[in-house]
Short mmCIF file of C-alpha atoms and ligand atoms in Angstrom, two decimals:
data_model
loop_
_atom_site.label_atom_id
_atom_site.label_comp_id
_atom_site.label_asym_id
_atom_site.label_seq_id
_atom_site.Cartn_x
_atom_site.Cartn_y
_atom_site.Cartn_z
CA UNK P 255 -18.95 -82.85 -9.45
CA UNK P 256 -20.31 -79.32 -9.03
CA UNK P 257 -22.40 -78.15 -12.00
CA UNK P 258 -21.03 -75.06 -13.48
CA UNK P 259 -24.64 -73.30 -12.41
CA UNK P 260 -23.53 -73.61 -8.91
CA UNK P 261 -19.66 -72.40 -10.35
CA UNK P 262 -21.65 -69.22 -11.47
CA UNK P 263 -23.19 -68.41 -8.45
CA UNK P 264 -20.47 -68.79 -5.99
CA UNK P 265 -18.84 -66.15 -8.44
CA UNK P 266 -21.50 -63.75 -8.81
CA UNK P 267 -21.48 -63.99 -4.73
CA UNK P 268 -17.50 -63.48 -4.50
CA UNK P 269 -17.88 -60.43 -7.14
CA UNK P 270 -21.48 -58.72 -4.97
CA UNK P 271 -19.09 -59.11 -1.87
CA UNK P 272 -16.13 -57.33 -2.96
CA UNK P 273 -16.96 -53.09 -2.17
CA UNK P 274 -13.73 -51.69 -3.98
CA UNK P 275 -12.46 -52.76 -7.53
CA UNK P 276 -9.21 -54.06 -6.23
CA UNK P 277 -11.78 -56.93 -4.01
CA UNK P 278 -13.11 -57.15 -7.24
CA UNK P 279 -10.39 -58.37 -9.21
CA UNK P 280 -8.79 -60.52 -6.65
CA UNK P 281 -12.27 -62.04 -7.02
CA UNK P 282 -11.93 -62.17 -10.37
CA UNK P 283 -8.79 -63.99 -10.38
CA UNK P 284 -10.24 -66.79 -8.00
CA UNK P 285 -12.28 -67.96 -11.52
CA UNK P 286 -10.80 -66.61 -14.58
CA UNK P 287 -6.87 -65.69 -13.45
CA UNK P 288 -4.14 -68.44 -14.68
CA UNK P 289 -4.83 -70.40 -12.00
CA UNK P 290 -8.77 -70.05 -11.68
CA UNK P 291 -11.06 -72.19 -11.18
CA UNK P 292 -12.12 -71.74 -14.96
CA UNK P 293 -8.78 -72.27 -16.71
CA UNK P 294 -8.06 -74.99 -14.36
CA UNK P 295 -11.20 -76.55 -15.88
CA UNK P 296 -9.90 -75.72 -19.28
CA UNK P 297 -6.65 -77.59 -18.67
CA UNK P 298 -8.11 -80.85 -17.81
CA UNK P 299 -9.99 -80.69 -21.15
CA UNK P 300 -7.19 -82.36 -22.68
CA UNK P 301 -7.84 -85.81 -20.93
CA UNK P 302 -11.22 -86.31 -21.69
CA UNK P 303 -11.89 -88.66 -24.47
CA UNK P 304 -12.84 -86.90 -28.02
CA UNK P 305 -16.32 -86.69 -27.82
CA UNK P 306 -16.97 -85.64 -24.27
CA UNK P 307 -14.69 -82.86 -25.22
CA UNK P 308 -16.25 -80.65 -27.12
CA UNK P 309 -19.80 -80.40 -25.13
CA UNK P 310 -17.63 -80.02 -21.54
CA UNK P 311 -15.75 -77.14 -23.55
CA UNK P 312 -18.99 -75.52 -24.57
CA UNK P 313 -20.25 -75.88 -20.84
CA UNK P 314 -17.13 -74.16 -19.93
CA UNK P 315 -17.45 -71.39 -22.42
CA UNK P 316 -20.99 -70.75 -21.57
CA UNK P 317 -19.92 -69.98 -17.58
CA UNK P 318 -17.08 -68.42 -18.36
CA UNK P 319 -19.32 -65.44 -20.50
CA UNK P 320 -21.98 -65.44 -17.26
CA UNK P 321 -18.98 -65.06 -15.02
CA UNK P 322 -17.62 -62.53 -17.46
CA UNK P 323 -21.24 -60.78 -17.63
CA UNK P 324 -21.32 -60.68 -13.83
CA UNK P 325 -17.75 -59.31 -13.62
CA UNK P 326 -18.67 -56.46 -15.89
CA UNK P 327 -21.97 -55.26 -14.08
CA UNK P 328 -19.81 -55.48 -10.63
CA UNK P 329 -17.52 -53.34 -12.14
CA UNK P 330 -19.97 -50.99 -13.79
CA UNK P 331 -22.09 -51.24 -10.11
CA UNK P 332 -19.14 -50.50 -8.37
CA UNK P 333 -17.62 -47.55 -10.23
CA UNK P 334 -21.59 -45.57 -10.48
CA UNK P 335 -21.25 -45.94 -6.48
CA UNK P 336 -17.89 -44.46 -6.46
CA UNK P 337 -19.24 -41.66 -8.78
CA UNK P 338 -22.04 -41.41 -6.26
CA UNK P 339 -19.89 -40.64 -3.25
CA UNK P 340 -17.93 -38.49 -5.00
CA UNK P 341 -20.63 -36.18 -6.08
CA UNK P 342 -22.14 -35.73 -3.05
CA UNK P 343 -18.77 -35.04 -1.18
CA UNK P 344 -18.76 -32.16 -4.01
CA UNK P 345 -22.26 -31.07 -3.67
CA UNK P 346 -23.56 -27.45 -3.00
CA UNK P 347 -25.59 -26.60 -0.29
CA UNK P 348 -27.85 -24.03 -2.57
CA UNK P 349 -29.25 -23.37 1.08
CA UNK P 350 -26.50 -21.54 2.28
CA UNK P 351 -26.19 -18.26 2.54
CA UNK P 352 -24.03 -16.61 0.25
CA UNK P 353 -20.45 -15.23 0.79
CA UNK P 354 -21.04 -11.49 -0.70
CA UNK P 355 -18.59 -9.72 -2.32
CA UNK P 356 -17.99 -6.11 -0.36
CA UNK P 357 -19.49 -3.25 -2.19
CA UNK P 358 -17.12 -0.28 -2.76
CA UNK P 359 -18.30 3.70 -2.50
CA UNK P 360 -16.64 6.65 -3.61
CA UNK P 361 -13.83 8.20 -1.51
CA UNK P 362 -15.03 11.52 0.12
CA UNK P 363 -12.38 13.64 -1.19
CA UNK P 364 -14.10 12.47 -4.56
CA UNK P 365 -17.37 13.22 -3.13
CA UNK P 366 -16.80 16.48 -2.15
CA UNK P 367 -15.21 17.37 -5.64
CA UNK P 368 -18.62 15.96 -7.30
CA UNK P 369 -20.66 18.04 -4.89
CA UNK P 370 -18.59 20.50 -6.04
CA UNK P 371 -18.47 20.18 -9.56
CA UNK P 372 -22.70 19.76 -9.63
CA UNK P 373 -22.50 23.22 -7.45
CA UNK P 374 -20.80 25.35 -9.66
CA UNK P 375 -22.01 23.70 -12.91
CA UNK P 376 -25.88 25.12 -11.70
CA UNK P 377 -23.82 28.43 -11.68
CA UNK P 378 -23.11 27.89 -15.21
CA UNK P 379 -19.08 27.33 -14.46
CA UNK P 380 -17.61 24.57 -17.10
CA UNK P 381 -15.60 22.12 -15.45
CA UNK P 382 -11.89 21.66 -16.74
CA UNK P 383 -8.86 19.17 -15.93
CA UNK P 384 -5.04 19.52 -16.60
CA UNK P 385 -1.57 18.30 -15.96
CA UNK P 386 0.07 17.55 -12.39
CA UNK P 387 2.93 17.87 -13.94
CA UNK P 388 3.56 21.51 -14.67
CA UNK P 389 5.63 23.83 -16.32
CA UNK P 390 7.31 26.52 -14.64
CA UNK P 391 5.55 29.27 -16.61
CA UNK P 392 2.19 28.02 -16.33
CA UNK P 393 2.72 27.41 -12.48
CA UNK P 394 4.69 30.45 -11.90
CA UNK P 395 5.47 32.70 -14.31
CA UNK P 396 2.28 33.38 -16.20
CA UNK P 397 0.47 33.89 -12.89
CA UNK P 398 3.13 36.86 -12.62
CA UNK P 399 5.40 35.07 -10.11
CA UNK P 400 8.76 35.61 -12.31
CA UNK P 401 11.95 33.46 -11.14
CA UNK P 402 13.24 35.91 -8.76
CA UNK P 403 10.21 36.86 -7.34
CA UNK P 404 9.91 36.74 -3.49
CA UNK P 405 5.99 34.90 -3.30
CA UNK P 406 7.93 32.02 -4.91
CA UNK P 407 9.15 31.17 -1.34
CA UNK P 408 5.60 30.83 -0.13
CA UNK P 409 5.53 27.75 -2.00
CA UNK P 410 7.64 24.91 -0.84
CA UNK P 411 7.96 23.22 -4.30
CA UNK P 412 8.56 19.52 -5.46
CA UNK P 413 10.79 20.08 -8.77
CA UNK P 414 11.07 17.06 -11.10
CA UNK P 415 13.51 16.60 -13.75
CA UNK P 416 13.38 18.47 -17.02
CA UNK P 417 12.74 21.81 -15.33
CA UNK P 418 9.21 21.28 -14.32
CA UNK P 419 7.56 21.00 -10.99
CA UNK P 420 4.51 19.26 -9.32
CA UNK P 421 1.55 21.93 -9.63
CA UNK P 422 1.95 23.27 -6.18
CA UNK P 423 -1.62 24.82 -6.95
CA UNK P 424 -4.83 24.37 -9.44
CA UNK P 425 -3.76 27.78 -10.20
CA UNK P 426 -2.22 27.34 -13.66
CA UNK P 427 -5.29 26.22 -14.88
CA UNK P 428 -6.55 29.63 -15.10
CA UNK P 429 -3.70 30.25 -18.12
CA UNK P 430 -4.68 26.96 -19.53
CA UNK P 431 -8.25 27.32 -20.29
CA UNK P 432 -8.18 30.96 -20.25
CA UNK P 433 -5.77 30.90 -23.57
CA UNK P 434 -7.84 27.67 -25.12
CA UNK P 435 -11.16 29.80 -24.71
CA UNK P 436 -9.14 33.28 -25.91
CA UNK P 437 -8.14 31.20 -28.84
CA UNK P 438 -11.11 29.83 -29.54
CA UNK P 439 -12.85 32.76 -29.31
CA UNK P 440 -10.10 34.94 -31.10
CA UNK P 441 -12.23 36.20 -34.35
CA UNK P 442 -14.70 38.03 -31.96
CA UNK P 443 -11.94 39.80 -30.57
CA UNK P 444 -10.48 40.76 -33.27
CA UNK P 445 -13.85 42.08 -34.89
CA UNK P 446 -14.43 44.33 -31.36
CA UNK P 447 -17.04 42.14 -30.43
CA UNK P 448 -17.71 40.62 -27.20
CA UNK P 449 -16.15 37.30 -26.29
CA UNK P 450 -18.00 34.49 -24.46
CA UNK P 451 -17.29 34.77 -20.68
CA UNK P 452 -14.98 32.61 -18.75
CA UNK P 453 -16.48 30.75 -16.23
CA UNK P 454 -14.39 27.79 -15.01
CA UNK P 455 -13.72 25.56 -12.18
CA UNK P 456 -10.79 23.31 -12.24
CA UNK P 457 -10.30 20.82 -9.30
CA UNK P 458 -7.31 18.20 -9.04
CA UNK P 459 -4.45 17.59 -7.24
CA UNK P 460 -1.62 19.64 -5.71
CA UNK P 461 1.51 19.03 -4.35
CA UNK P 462 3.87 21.07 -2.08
CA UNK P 463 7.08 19.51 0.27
CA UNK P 464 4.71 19.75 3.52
CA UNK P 465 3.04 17.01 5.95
CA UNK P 466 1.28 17.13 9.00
CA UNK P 467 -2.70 16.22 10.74
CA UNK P 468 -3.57 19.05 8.33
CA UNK P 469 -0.90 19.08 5.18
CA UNK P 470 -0.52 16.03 3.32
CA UNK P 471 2.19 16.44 0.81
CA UNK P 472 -0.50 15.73 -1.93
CA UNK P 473 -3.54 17.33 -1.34
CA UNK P 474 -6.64 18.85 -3.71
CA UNK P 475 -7.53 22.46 -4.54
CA UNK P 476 -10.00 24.09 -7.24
CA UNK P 477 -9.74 26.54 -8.67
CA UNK P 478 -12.16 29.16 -9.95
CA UNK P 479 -11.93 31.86 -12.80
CA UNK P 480 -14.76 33.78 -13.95
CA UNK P 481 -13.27 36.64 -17.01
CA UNK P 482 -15.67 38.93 -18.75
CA UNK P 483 -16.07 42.73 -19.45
CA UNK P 484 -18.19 43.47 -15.97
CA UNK P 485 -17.34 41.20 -13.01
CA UNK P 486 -16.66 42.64 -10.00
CA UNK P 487 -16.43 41.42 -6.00
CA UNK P 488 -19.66 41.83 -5.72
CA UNK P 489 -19.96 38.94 -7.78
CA UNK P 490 -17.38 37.03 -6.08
CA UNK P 491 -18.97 37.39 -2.84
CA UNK P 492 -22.47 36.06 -4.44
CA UNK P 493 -21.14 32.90 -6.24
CA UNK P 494 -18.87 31.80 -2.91
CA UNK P 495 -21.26 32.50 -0.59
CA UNK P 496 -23.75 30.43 -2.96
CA UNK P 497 -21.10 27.65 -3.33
CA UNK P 498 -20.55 27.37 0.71
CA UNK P 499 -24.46 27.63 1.39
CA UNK P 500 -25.15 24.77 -0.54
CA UNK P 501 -21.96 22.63 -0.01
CA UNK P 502 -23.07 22.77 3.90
CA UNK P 503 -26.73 22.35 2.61
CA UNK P 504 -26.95 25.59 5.49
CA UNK P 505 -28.26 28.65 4.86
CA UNK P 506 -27.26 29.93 8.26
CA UNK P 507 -23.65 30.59 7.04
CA UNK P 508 -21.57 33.75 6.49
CA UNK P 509 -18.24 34.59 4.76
CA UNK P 510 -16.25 37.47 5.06
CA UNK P 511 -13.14 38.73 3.06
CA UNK P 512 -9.85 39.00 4.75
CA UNK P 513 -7.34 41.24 2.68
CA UNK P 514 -4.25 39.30 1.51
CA UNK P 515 -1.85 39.05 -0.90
CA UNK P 516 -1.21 36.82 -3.85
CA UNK P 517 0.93 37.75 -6.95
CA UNK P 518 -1.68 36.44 -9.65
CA UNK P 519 -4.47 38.84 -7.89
CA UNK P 520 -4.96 42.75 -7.25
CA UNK P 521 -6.01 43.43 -4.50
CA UNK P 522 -6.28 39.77 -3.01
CA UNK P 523 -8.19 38.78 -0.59
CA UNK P 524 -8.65 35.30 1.90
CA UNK P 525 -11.93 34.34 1.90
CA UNK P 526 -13.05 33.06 6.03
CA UNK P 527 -16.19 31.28 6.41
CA UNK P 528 -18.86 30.95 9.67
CA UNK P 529 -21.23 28.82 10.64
CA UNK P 530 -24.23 30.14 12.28
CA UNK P 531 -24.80 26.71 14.00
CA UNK P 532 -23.60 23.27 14.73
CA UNK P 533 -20.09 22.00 16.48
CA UNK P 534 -18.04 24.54 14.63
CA UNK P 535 -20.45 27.77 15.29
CA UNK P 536 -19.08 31.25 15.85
CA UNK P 537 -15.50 31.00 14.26
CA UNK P 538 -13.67 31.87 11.35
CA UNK P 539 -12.67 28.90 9.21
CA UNK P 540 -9.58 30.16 5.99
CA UNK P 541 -11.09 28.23 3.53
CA UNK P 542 -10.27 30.26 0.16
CA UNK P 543 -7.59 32.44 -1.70
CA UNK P 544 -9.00 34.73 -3.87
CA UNK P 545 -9.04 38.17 -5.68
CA UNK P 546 -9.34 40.53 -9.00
CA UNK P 547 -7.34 39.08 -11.70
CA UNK P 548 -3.69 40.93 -11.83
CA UNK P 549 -3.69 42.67 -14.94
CA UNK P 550 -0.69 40.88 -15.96
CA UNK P 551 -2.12 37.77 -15.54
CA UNK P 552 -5.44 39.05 -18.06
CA UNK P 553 -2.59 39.67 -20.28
CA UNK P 554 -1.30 36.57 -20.20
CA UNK P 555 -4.26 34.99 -20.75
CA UNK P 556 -4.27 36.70 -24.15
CA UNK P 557 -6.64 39.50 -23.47
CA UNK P 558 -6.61 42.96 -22.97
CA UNK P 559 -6.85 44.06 -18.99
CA UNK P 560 -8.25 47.89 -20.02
CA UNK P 561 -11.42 45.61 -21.13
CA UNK P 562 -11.42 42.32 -19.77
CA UNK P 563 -11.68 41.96 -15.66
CA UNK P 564 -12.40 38.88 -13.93
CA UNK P 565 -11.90 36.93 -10.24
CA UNK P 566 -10.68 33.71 -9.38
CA UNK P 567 -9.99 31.96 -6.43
CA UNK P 568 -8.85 28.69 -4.85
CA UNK P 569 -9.92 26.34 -2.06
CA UNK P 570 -8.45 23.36 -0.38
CA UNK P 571 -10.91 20.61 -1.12
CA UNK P 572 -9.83 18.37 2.10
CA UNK P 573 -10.57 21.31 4.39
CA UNK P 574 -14.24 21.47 3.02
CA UNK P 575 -14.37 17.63 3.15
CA UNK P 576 -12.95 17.65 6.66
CA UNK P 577 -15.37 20.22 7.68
CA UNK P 578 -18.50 18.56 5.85
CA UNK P 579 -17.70 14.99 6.91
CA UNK P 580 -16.00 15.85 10.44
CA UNK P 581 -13.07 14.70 9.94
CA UNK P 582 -9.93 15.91 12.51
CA UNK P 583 -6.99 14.63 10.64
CA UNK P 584 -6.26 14.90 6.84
CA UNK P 585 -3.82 11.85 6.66
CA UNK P 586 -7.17 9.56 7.40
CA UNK P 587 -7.92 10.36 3.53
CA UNK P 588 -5.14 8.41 2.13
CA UNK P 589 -3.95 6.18 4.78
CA UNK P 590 -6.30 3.69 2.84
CA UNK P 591 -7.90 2.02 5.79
CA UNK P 592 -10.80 0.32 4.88
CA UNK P 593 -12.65 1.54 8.83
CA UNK P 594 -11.95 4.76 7.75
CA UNK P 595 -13.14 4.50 4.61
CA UNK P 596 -16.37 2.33 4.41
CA UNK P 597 -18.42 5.07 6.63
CA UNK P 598 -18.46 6.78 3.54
CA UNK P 599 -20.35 4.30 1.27
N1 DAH T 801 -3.17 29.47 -5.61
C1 DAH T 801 -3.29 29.96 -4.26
C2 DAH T 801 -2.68 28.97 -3.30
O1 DAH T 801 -2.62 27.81 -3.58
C3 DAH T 801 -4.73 30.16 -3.90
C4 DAH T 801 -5.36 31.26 -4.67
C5 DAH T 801 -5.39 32.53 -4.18
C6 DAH T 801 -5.96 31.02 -5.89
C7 DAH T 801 -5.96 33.56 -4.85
C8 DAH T 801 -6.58 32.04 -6.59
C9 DAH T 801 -6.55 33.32 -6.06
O2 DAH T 801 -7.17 31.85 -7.74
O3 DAH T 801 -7.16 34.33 -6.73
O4 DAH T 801 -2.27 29.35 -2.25
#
């Protein structure tokens, strides 16, 4: 008869051979399933006389732990392979290069308001913000544009509910910080003594019922106010021809004033620029409304037009960005197309 020894190692030989844990256990079952070759030595147990019995029963204990023991480390062998293969199916290649995440930049139209902004704030001009949504007095009426007035035509006007519109211009910021600063300002006034100047820019958007290569229906303006007791043209002309010198970074640059007519300014003027060089040399380019404060308007503001005088004015801020960048049609600012877009980063 076989010894068990040799039992042992057939097994551990059936158990190296099988590669995947089912070969394994249909190995298994060849010696220790219900009809292995184990309990089939276990069953004939019973016909063996008393005293061989119980040494043959140890015998067949003792192989069926070794069996057992190899079983286990099969099993344990075979499942750290399978944990093998599976972690280098899932390993990194640290060697690759990497998938980079696009960087974004600042749109142009916001560009050219910071340019803007940094401009007029080495002029000393505070920087203010306000509503898109807009009253009718502060768009209209307090820049003396009353309901029936004829200039309200020039402006083709979205109207939302509740009576108020879409600021068709930056405009109404003039009221709005001019009355904050008034108010803040009030006990000078009061005790005839002079009042800080006003010297704000306020850019944002605008909206008017209008779209073409060079109207978009939303589009940005800023608008400038400077108030005091001795501002004239003269310092008009200085501050916009400062502003365009150094938004062009070209001192080869002229404006000129075009007379005009808005009802928020007496006398009005449009503001043209030139370049003295480049693609766009030699011709007149609108790129401002302007003028002396109306008197109205000063009173409005909460101050008193026999001593306060002032100027404002207000640009398109896509024109200049068109004109800086080179840029032929407006809509390519918010048509959102990343081509467009990314030569700006
Ligand atoms: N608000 C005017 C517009 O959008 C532009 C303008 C003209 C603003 C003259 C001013 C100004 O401040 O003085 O057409």
């Amino acid at each position: 008869m076989e010894a068990f020894s040799q039992l042992v190692e057939r097994a551990g030989l059936a158990f190296a051979q099988a590669t995947t844990p089912a070969e394994l256990e249909d190995a298994k079952a060849v010696f220790l399933g219900k009809s292995g070759e184990l309990t089939a030595q276990m069953k004939l147990l019973g016909s063996l006389p008393v005293d061989e019995k119980k040494a043959r029963g140890a015998e067949i204990n003792a192989a069926k732990q070794q069996v057992e023991t190899l079983l286990a480390d099969r099993r344990q062998a075979l499942a750290e392979a399978e944990l093998a293969l599976q972690l280098r199916a899932e390993s990194l290649d640290v060697t690759l290069p990497g998938r980079r995440r696009g960087s974004g930049g600042l749109h142009p139209i916001t560009r050219a308001m910071e340019r803007i902004e940094a401009i007029f704030g080495s002029m000393g001009f505070d920087v203010a913000d306000g509503p898109e949504i807009e009253t009718d007095w502060f768009n209209f009426t307090a820049l003396n544009t009353p309901a029936d007035h004829p200039a309200r035509s020039m402006h083709d006007t979205f109207y939302v509910e509740g009576g108020h519109v879409l600021r068709t211009h930056t405009s109404p910021m003039q009221i709005r910080y001019a009355v904050r600063h008034v108010k803040q300002h009030r006990h000078l006034l009061d005790a005839g003594l002079p009042m800080p100047e006003i010297r704000v820019i306020a850019p944002g958007r605008t909206y008017r019922v209008d779209s073409d290569a060079t109207h978009s229906p939303m589009f940005h303006q800023f608008e400038g106010l400077w108030v005091g007791e001795a501002i004239s043209f003269k310092d008009l002309k200085s501050v916009y021809l400062g502003f365009v010198r150094a938004f062009f970074e070209s001192d080869d640059l002229r404006i000129r004033f075009r007379p005009s007519y808005f009802p928020f300014t007496e006398p009005s003027a449009e503001i043209d620029m030139m370049f003295g060089s480049g693609p766009m040399q030699g011709r007149w380019l609108e790129v401002s409304g302007s003028g002396q404060v109306h008197p109205q308007v000063i009173r409005n503001m909460g101050l008193d037009p026999e001593r306060h005088i002032g100027f404002a004015f207000g640009s398109g801020i896509d024109r200049l960005a068109m004109l800086r960048y080179g840029v032929s049609d407006l809509r390519h600012f918010f048509d959102g197309d990343l081509r467009f877009l990314s030569q700006f980063k």
